[in-house]
PDB file of C-alpha atoms in Angstrom:
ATOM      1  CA  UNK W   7       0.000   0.000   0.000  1.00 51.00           C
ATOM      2  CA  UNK W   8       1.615   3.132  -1.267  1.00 53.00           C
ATOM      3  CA  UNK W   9       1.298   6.726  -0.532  1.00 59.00           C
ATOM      4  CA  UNK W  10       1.092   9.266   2.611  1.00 87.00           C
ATOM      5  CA  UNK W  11      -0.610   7.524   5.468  1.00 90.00           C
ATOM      6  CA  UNK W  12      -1.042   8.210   8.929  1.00 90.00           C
ATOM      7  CA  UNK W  13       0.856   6.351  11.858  1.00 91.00           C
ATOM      8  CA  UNK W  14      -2.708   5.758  12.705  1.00 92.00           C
ATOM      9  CA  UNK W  15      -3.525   4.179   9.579  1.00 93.00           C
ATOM     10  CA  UNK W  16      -0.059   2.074   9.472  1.00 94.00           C
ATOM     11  CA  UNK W  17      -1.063   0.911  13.058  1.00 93.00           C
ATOM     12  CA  UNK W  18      -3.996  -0.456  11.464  1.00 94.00           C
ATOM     13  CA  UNK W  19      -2.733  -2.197   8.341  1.00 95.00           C
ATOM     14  CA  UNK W  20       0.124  -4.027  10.681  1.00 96.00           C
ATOM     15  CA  UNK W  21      -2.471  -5.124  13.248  1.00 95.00           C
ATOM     16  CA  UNK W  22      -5.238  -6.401  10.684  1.00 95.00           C
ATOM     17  CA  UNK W  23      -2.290  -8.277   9.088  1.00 95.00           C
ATOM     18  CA  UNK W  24      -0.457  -9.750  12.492  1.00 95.00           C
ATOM     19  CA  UNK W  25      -4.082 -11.577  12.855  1.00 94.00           C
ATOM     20  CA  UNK W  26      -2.705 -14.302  12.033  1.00 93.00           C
ATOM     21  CA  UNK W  27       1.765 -14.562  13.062  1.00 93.00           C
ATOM     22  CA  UNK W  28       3.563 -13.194  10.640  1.00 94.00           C
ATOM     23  CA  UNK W  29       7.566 -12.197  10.467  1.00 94.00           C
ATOM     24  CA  UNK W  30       9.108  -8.909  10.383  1.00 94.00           C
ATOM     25  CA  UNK W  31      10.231  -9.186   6.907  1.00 95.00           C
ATOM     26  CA  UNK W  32       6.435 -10.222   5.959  1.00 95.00           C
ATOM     27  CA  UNK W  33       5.010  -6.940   7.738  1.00 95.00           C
ATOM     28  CA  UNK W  34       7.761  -4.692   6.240  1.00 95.00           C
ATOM     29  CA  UNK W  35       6.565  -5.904   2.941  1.00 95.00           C
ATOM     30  CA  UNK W  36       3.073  -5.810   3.161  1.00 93.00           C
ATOM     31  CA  UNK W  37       2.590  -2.529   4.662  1.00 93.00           C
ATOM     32  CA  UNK W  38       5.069  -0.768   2.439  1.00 91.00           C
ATOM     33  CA  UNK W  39       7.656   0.312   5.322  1.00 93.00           C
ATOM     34  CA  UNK W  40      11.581   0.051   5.409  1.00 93.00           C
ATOM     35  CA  UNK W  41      13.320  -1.500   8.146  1.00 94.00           C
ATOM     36  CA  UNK W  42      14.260   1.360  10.263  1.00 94.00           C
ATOM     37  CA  UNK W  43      10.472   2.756  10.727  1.00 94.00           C
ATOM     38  CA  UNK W  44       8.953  -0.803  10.205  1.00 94.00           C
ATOM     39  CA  UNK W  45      10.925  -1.860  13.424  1.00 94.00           C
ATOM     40  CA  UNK W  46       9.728   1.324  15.180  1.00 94.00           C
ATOM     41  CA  UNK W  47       6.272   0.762  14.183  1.00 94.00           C
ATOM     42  CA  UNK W  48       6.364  -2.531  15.824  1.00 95.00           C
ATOM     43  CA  UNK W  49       8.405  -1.786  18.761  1.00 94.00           C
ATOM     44  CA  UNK W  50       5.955   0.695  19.829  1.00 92.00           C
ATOM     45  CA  UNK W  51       2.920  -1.413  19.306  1.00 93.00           C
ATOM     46  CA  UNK W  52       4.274  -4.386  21.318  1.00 93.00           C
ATOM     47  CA  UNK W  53       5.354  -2.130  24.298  1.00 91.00           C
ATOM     48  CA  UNK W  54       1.351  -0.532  24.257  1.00 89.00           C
ATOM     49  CA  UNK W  55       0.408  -3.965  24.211  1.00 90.00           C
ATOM     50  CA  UNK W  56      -1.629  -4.714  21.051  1.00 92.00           C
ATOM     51  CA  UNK W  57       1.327  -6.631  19.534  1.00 94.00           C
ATOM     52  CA  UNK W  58       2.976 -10.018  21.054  1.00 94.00           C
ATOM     53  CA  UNK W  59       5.719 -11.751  20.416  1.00 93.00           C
ATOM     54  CA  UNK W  60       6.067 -14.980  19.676  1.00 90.00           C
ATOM     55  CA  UNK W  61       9.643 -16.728  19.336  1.00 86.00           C
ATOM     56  CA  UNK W  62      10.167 -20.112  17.591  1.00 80.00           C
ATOM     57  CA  UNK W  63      13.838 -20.964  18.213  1.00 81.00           C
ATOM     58  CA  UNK W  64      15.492 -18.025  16.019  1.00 80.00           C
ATOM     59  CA  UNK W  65      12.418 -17.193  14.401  1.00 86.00           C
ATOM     60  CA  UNK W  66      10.339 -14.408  15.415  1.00 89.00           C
ATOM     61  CA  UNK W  67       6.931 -13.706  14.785  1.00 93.00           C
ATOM     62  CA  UNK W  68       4.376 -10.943  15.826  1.00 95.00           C
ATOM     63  CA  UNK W  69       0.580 -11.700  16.016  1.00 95.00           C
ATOM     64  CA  UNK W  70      -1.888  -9.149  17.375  1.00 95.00           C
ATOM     65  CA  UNK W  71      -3.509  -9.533  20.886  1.00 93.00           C
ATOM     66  CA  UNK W  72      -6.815  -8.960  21.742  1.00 91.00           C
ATOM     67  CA  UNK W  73      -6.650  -5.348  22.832  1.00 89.00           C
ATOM     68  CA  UNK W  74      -5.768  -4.707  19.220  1.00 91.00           C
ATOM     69  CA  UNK W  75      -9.246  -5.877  18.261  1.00 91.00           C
ATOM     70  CA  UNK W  76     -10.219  -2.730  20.315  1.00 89.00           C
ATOM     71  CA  UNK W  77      -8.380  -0.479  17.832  1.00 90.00           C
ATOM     72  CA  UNK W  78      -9.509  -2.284  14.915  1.00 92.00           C
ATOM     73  CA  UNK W  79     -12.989  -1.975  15.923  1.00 92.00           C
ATOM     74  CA  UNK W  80     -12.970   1.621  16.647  1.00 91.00           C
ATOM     75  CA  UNK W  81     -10.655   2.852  13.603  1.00 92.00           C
ATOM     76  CA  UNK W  82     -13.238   0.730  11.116  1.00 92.00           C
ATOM     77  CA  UNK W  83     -15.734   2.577  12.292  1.00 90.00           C
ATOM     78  CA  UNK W  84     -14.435   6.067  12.633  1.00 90.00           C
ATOM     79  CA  UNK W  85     -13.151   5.160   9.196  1.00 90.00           C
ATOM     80  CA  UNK W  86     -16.360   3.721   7.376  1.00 88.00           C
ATOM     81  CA  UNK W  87     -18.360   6.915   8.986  1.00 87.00           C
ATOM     82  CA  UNK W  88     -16.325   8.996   6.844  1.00 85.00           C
ATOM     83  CA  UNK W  89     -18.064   7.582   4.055  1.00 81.00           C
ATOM     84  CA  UNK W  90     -21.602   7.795   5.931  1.00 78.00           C
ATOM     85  CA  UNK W  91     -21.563  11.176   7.526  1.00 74.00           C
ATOM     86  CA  UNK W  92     -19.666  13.460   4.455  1.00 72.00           C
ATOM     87  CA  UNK W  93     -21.577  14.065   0.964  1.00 72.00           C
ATOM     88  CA  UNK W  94     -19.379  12.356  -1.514  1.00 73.00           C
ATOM     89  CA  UNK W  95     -18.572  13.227  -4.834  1.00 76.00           C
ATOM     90  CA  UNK W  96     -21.118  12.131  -7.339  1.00 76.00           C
ATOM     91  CA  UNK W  97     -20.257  13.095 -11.416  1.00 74.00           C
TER      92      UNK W  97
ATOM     93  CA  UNK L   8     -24.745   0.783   7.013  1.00 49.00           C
ATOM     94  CA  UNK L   9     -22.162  -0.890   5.674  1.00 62.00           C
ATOM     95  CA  UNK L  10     -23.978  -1.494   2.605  1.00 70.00           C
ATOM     96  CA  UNK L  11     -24.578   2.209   2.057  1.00 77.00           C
ATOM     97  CA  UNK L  12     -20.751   2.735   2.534  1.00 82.00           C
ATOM     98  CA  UNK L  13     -19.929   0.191  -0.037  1.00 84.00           C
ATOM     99  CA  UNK L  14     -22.477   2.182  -2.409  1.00 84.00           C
ATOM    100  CA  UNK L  15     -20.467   5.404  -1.538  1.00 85.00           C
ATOM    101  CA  UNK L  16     -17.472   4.091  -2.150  1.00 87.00           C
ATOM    102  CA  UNK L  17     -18.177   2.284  -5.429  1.00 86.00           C
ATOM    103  CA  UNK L  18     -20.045   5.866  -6.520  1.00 87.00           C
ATOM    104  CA  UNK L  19     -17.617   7.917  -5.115  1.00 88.00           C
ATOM    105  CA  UNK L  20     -14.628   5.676  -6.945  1.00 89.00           C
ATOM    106  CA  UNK L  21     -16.563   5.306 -10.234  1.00 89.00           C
ATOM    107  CA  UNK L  22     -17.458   8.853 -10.620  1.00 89.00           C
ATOM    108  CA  UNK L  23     -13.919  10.244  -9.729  1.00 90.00           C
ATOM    109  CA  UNK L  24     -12.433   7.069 -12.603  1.00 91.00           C
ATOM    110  CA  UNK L  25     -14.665   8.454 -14.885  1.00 90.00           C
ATOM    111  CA  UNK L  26     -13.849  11.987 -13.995  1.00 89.00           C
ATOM    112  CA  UNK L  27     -10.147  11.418 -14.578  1.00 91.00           C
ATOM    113  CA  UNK L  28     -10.247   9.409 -17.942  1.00 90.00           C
ATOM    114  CA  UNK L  29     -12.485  11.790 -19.417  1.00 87.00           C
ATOM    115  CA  UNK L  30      -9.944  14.649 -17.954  1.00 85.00           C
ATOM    116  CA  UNK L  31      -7.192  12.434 -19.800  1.00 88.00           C
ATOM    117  CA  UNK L  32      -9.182  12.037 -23.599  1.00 87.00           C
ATOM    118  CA  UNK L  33      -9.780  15.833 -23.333  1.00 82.00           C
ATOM    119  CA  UNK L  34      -6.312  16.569 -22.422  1.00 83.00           C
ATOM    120  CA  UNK L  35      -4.972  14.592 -25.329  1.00 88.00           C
ATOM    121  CA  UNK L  36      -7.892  16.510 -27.320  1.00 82.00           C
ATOM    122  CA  UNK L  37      -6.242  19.483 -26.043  1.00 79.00           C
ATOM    123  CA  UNK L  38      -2.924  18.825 -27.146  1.00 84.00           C
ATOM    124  CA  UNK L  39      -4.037  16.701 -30.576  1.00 86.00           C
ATOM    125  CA  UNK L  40      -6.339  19.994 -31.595  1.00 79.00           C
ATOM    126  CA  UNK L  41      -3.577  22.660 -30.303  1.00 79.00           C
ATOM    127  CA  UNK L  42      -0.728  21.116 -32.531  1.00 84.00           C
ATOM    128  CA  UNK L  43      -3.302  21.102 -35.876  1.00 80.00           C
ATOM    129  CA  UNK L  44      -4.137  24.688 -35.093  1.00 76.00           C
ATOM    130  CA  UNK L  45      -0.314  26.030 -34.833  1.00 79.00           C
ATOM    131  CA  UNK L  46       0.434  23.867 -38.358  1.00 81.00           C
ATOM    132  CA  UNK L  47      -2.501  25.575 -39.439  1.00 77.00           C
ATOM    133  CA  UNK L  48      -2.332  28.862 -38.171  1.00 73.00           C
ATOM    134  CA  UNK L  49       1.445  29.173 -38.413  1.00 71.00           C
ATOM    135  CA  UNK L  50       2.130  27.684 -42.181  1.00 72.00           C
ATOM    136  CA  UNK L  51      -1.522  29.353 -43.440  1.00 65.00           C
ATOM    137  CA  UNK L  52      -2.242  25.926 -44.420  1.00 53.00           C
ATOM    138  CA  UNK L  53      -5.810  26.337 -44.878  1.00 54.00           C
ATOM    139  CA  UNK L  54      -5.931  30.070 -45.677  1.00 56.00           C
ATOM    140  CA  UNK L  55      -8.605  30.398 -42.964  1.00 54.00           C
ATOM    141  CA  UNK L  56      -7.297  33.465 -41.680  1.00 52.00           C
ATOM    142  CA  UNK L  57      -7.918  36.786 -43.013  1.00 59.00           C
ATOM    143  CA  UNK L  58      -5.066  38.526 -41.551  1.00 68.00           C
ATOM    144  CA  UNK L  59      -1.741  37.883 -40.457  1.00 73.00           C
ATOM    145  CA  UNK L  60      -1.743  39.328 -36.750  1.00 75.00           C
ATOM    146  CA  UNK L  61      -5.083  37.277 -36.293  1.00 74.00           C
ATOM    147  CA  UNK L  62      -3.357  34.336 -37.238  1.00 75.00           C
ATOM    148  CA  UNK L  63      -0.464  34.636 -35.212  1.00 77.00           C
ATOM    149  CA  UNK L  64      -3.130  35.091 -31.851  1.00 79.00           C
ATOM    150  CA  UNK L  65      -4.451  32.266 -33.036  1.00 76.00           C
ATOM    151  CA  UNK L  66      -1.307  29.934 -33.181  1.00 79.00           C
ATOM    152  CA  UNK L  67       0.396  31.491 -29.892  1.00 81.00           C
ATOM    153  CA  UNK L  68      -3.059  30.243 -28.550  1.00 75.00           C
ATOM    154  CA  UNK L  69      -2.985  26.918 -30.032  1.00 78.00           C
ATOM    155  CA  UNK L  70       0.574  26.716 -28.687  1.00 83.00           C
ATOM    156  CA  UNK L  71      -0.910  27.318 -25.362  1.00 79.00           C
ATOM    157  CA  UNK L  72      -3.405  24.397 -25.549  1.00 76.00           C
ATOM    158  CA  UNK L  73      -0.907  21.980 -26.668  1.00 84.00           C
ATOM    159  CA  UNK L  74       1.466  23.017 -23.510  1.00 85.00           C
ATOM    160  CA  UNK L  75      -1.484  22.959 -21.314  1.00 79.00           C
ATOM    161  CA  UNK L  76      -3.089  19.498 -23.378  1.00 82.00           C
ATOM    162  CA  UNK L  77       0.031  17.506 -22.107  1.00 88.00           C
ATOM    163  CA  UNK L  78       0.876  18.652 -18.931  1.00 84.00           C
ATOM    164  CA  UNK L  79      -3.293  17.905 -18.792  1.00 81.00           C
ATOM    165  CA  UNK L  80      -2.412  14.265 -19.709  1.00 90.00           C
ATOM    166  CA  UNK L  81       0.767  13.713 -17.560  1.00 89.00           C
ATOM    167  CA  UNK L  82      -1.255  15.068 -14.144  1.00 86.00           C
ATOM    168  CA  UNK L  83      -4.069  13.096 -15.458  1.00 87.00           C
ATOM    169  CA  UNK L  84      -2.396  10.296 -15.555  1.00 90.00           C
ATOM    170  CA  UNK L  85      -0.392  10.083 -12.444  1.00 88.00           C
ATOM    171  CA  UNK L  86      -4.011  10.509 -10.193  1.00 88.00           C
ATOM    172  CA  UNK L  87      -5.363   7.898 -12.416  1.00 89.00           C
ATOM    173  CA  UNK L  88      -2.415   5.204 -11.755  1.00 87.00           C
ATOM    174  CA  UNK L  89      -3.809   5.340  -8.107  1.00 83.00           C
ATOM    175  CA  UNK L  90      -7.322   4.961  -8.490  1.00 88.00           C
ATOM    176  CA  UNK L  91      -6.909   2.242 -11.033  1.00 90.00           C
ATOM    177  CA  UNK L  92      -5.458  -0.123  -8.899  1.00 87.00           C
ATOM    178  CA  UNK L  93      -7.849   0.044  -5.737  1.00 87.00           C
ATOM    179  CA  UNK L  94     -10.748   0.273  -8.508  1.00 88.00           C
ATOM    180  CA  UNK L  95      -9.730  -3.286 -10.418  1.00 88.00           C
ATOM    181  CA  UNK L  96      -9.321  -4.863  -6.788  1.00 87.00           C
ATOM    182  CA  UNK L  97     -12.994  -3.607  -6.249  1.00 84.00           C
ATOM    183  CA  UNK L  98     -13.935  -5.004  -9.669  1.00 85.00           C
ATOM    184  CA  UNK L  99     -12.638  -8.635  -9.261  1.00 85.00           C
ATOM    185  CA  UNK L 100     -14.288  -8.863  -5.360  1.00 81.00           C
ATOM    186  CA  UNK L 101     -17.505  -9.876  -5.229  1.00 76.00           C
ATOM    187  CA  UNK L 102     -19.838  -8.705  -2.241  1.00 71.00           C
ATOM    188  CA  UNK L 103     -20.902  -8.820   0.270  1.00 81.00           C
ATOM    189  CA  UNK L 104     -16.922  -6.853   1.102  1.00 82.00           C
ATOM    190  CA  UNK L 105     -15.806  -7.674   4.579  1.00 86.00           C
ATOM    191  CA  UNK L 106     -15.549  -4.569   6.644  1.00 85.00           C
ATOM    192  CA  UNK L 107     -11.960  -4.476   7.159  1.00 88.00           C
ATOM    193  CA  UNK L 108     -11.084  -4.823   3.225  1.00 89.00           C
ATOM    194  CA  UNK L 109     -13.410  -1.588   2.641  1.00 90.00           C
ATOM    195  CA  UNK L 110     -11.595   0.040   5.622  1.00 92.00           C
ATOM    196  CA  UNK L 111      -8.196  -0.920   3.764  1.00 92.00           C
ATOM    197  CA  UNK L 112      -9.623   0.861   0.642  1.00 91.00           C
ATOM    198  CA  UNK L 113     -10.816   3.593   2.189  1.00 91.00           C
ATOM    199  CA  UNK L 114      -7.200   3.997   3.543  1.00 92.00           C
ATOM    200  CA  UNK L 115      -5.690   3.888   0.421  1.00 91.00           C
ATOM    201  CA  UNK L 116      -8.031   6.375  -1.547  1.00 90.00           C
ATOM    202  CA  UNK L 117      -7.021   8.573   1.642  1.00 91.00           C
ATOM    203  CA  UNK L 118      -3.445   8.044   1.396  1.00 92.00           C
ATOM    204  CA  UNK L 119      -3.929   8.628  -2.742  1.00 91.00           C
ATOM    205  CA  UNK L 120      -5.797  11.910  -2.362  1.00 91.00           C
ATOM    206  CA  UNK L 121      -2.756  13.143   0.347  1.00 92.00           C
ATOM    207  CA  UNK L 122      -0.280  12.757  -2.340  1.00 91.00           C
ATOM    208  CA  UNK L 123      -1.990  13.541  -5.011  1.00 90.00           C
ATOM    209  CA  UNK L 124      -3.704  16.681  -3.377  1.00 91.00           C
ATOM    210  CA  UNK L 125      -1.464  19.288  -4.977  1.00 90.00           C
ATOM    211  CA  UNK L 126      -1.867  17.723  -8.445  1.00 89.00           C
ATOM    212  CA  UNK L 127      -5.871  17.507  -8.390  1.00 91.00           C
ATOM    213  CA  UNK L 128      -5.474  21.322  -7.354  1.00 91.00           C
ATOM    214  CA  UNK L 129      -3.111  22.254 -10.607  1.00 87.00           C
ATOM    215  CA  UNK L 130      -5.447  20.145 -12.132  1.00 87.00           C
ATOM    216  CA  UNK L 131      -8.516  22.525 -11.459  1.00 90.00           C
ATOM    217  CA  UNK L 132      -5.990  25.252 -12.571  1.00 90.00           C
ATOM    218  CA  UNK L 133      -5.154  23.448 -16.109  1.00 85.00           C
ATOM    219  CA  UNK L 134      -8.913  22.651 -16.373  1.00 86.00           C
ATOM    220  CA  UNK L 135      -9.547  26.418 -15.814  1.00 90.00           C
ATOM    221  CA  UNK L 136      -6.633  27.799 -18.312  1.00 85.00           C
ATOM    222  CA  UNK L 137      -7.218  25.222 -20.282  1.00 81.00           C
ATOM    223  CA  UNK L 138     -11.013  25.724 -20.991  1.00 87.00           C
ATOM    224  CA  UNK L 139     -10.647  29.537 -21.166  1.00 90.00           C
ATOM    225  CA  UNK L 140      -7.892  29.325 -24.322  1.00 82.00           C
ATOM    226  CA  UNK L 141     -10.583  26.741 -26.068  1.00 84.00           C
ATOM    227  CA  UNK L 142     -13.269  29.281 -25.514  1.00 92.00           C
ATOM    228  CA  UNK L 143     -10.907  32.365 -26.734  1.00 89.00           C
ATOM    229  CA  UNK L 144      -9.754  29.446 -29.247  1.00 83.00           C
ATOM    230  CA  UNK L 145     -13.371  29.037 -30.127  1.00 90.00           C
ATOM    231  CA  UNK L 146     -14.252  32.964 -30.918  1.00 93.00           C
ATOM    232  CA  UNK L 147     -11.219  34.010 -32.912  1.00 88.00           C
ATOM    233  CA  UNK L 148     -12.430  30.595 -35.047  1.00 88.00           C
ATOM    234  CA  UNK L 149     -16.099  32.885 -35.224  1.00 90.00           C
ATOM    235  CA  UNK L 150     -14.425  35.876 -36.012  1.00 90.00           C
ATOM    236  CA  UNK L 151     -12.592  34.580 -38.766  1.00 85.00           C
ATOM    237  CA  UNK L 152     -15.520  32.968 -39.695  1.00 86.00           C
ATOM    238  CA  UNK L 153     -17.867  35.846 -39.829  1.00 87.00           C
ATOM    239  CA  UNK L 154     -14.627  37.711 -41.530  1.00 84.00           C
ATOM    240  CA  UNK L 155     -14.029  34.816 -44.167  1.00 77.00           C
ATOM    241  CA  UNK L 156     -15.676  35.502 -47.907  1.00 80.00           C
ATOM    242  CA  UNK L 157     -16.668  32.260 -49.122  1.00 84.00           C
ATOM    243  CA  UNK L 158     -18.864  29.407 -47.843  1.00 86.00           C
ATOM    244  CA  UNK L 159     -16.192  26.409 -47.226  1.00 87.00           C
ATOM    245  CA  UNK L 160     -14.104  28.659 -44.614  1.00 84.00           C
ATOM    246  CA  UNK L 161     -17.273  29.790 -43.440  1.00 88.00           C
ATOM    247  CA  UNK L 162     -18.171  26.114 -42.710  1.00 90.00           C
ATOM    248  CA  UNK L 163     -15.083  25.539 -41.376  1.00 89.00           C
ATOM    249  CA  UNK L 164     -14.617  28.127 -39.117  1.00 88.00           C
ATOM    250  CA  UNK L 165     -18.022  27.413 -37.162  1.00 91.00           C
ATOM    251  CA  UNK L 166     -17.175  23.364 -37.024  1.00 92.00           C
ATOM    252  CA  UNK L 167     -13.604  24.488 -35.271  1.00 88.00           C
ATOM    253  CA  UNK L 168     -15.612  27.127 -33.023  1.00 92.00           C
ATOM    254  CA  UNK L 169     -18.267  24.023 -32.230  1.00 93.00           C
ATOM    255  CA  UNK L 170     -14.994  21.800 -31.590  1.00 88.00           C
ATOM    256  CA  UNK L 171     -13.651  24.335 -29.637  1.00 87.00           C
ATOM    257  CA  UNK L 172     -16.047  25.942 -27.508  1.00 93.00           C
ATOM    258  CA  UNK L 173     -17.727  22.755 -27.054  1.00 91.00           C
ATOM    259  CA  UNK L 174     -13.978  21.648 -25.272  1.00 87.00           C
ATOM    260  CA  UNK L 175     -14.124  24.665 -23.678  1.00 90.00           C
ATOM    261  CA  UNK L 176     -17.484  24.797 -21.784  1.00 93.00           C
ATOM    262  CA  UNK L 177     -16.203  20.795 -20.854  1.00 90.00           C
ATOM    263  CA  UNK L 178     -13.137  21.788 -19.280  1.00 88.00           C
ATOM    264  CA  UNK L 179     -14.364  24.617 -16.977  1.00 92.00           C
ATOM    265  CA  UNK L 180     -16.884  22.217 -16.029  1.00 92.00           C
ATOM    266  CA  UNK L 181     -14.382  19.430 -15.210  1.00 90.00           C
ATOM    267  CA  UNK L 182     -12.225  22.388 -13.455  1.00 91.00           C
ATOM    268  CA  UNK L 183     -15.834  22.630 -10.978  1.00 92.00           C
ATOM    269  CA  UNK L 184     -15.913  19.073 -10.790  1.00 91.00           C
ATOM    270  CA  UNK L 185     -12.414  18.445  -9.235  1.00 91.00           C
ATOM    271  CA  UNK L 186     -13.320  21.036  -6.730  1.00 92.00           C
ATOM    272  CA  UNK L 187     -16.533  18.984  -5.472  1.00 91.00           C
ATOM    273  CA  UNK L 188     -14.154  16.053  -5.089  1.00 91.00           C
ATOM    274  CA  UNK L 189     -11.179  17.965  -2.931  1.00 92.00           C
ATOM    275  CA  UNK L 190     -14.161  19.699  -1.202  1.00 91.00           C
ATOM    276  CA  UNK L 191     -16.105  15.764   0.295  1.00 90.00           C
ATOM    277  CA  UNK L 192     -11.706  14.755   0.793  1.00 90.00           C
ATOM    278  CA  UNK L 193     -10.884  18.126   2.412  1.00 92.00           C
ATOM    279  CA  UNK L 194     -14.050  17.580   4.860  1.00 91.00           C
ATOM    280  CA  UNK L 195     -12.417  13.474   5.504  1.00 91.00           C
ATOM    281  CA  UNK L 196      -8.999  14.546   6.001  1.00 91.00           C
ATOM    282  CA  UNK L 197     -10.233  17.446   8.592  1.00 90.00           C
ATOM    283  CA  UNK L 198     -12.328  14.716  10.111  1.00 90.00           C
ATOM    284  CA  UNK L 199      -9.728  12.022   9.848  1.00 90.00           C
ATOM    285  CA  UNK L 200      -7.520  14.468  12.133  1.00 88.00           C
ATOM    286  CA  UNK L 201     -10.262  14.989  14.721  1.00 87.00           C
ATOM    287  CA  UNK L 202     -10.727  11.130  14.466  1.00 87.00           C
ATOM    288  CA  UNK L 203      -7.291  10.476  15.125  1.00 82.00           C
ATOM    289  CA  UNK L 204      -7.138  12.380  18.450  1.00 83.00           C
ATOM    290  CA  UNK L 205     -10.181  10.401  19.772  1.00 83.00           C
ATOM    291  CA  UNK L 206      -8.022   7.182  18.934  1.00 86.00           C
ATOM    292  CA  UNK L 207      -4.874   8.411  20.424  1.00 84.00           C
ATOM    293  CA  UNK L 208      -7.010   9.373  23.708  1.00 79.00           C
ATOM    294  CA  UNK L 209      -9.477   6.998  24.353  1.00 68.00           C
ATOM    295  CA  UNK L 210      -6.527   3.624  23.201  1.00 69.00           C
ATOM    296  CA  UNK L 211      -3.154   5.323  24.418  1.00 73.00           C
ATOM    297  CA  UNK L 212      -1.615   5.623  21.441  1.00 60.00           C
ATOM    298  CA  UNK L 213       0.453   8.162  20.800  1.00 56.00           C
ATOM    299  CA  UNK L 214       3.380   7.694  18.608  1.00 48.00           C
ATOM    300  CA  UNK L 215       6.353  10.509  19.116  1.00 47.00           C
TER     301      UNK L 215
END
């Protein structure tokens, strides 16, 4: 996913996608983030809590708990209401 | 609800795809009808003009609409590389779409019309420019044709005024349509902001 988003909306993506476990190198990729700000991203979420970490020998993988379903929840529907609650643009 | 923000969206998307490709053929209009006119108008190809200074105002202008016609077609193109992709992923799903896929699009069109906020404004301005030389484009073409002595200029001059104004009166409206569309984003983004600080308060997230 490409373009400006918020560190709200990057939250979002990683925690939708660490449903199920995935690796750092798979959340780097699929949200569109380098290293540096990918690791960052993560770091912070884990130490709030709506990441965990799960380690399989040398193999590390993140899955989100279920406080991130909070944030999920509530960001859908902020999200979705922007659609509801604004006239759109009609041709 | 959900099903009246999937309509939304698919409107919204549609009408903004169709919005952008018709920007893009009438762009490449633009520039396709602004290089004929400077052959024409420069070499006095087709003797339509009855005097020289007329004819050079009416090439510098059809200079101008070929200049504007392609940066009209590059900026139309870059916003529609965006769309395109979110708008064949919408295609190929079939419904009912699960909330958090919508969400994901919704993000994206966001994150699109952040980048691409700047452009869809010069776009309005292009639009604007654009449509104004096409009308001045299309009275010069009644002039000459009200100035011309026989009945094939005559003829011709009012079929390049038709093609002209008509391109005209389509880009100024285009110009108004772009501004509905940053209008309903401006309103999400200003939103999305207030939105944001409810999230950061009421989940403790705040990200330094």
């Amino acid at each position: 996913m490409n373009g400006r988003r918020s560190p709200y909306e990057i939250y979002w993506e990683i925690l939708v996608y660490c449903k199920s476990p995935r690796s750092f190198t798979a959340v780097i990729n699929r949200c569109d983030l380098n290293s540096k700000t990918g690791q960052e991203y993560l770091e912070f979420l884990h130490s709030k809590g709506y990441l965990s970490v799960m380690k399989d020998g040398e193999k590390s993988t993140y899955v989100a708990t279920e406080r991130a379903g909070d944030y999920i929840a509530l960001f859908t529907e902020i999200y979705q209401k922007l659609f509801d609650t604004i006239p759109g643009f009609r041709l | 609800m959900k099903d009246n923000t999937i309509m939304q969206f698919k409107n919204e998307l549609n009408s903004f795809f169709m919005l952008v490709l018709l920007n893009l053929v009438f762009g490449a209009m633009a520039m396709a009808f602004g290089m004929q006119f400077v052959v024409s108008s420069v070499l006095g190809l087709n003797g339509l003009q009855p005097s020289v200074v007329l004819r050079a105002l009416t090439g510098a202008f059809s200079l101008m609409c070929f200049g504007l016609g392609l940066m009209w077609i590059l900026s139309s193109a870059r916003i529609l590389k965006g769309i395109t992709g979110i708008r064949r992923e919408y295609r190929k799903r079939s419904e009912p779409v699960p909330g958090e896929i919508l969400t994901g699009w919704i993000v994206r069109l966001m994150a699109h019309y952040r980048e691409n906020k700047k452009r869809i404004a010069w776009m309005m301005i292009i639009c604007t420019l654009g449509g104004s030389v096409f009308l001045a484009l299309g009275i010069l073409n009644v002039v000459q044709g009200i100035g011309a002595g026989d009945i094939t200029t005559r003829l011709l001059s009012v079929i390049a005024a038709g093609i002209n104004l008509t391109i005209g009166c389509v880009s100024l409206r285009f110009s108004l349509y772009f501004q509905k569309y940053s209008a309903a984003w401006d309103l999400r983004l200003q939103e999305t902001v207030r939105s944001e600080e409810t999230l950061k308060k009421s989940m403790g997230i705040d990200k330094e």
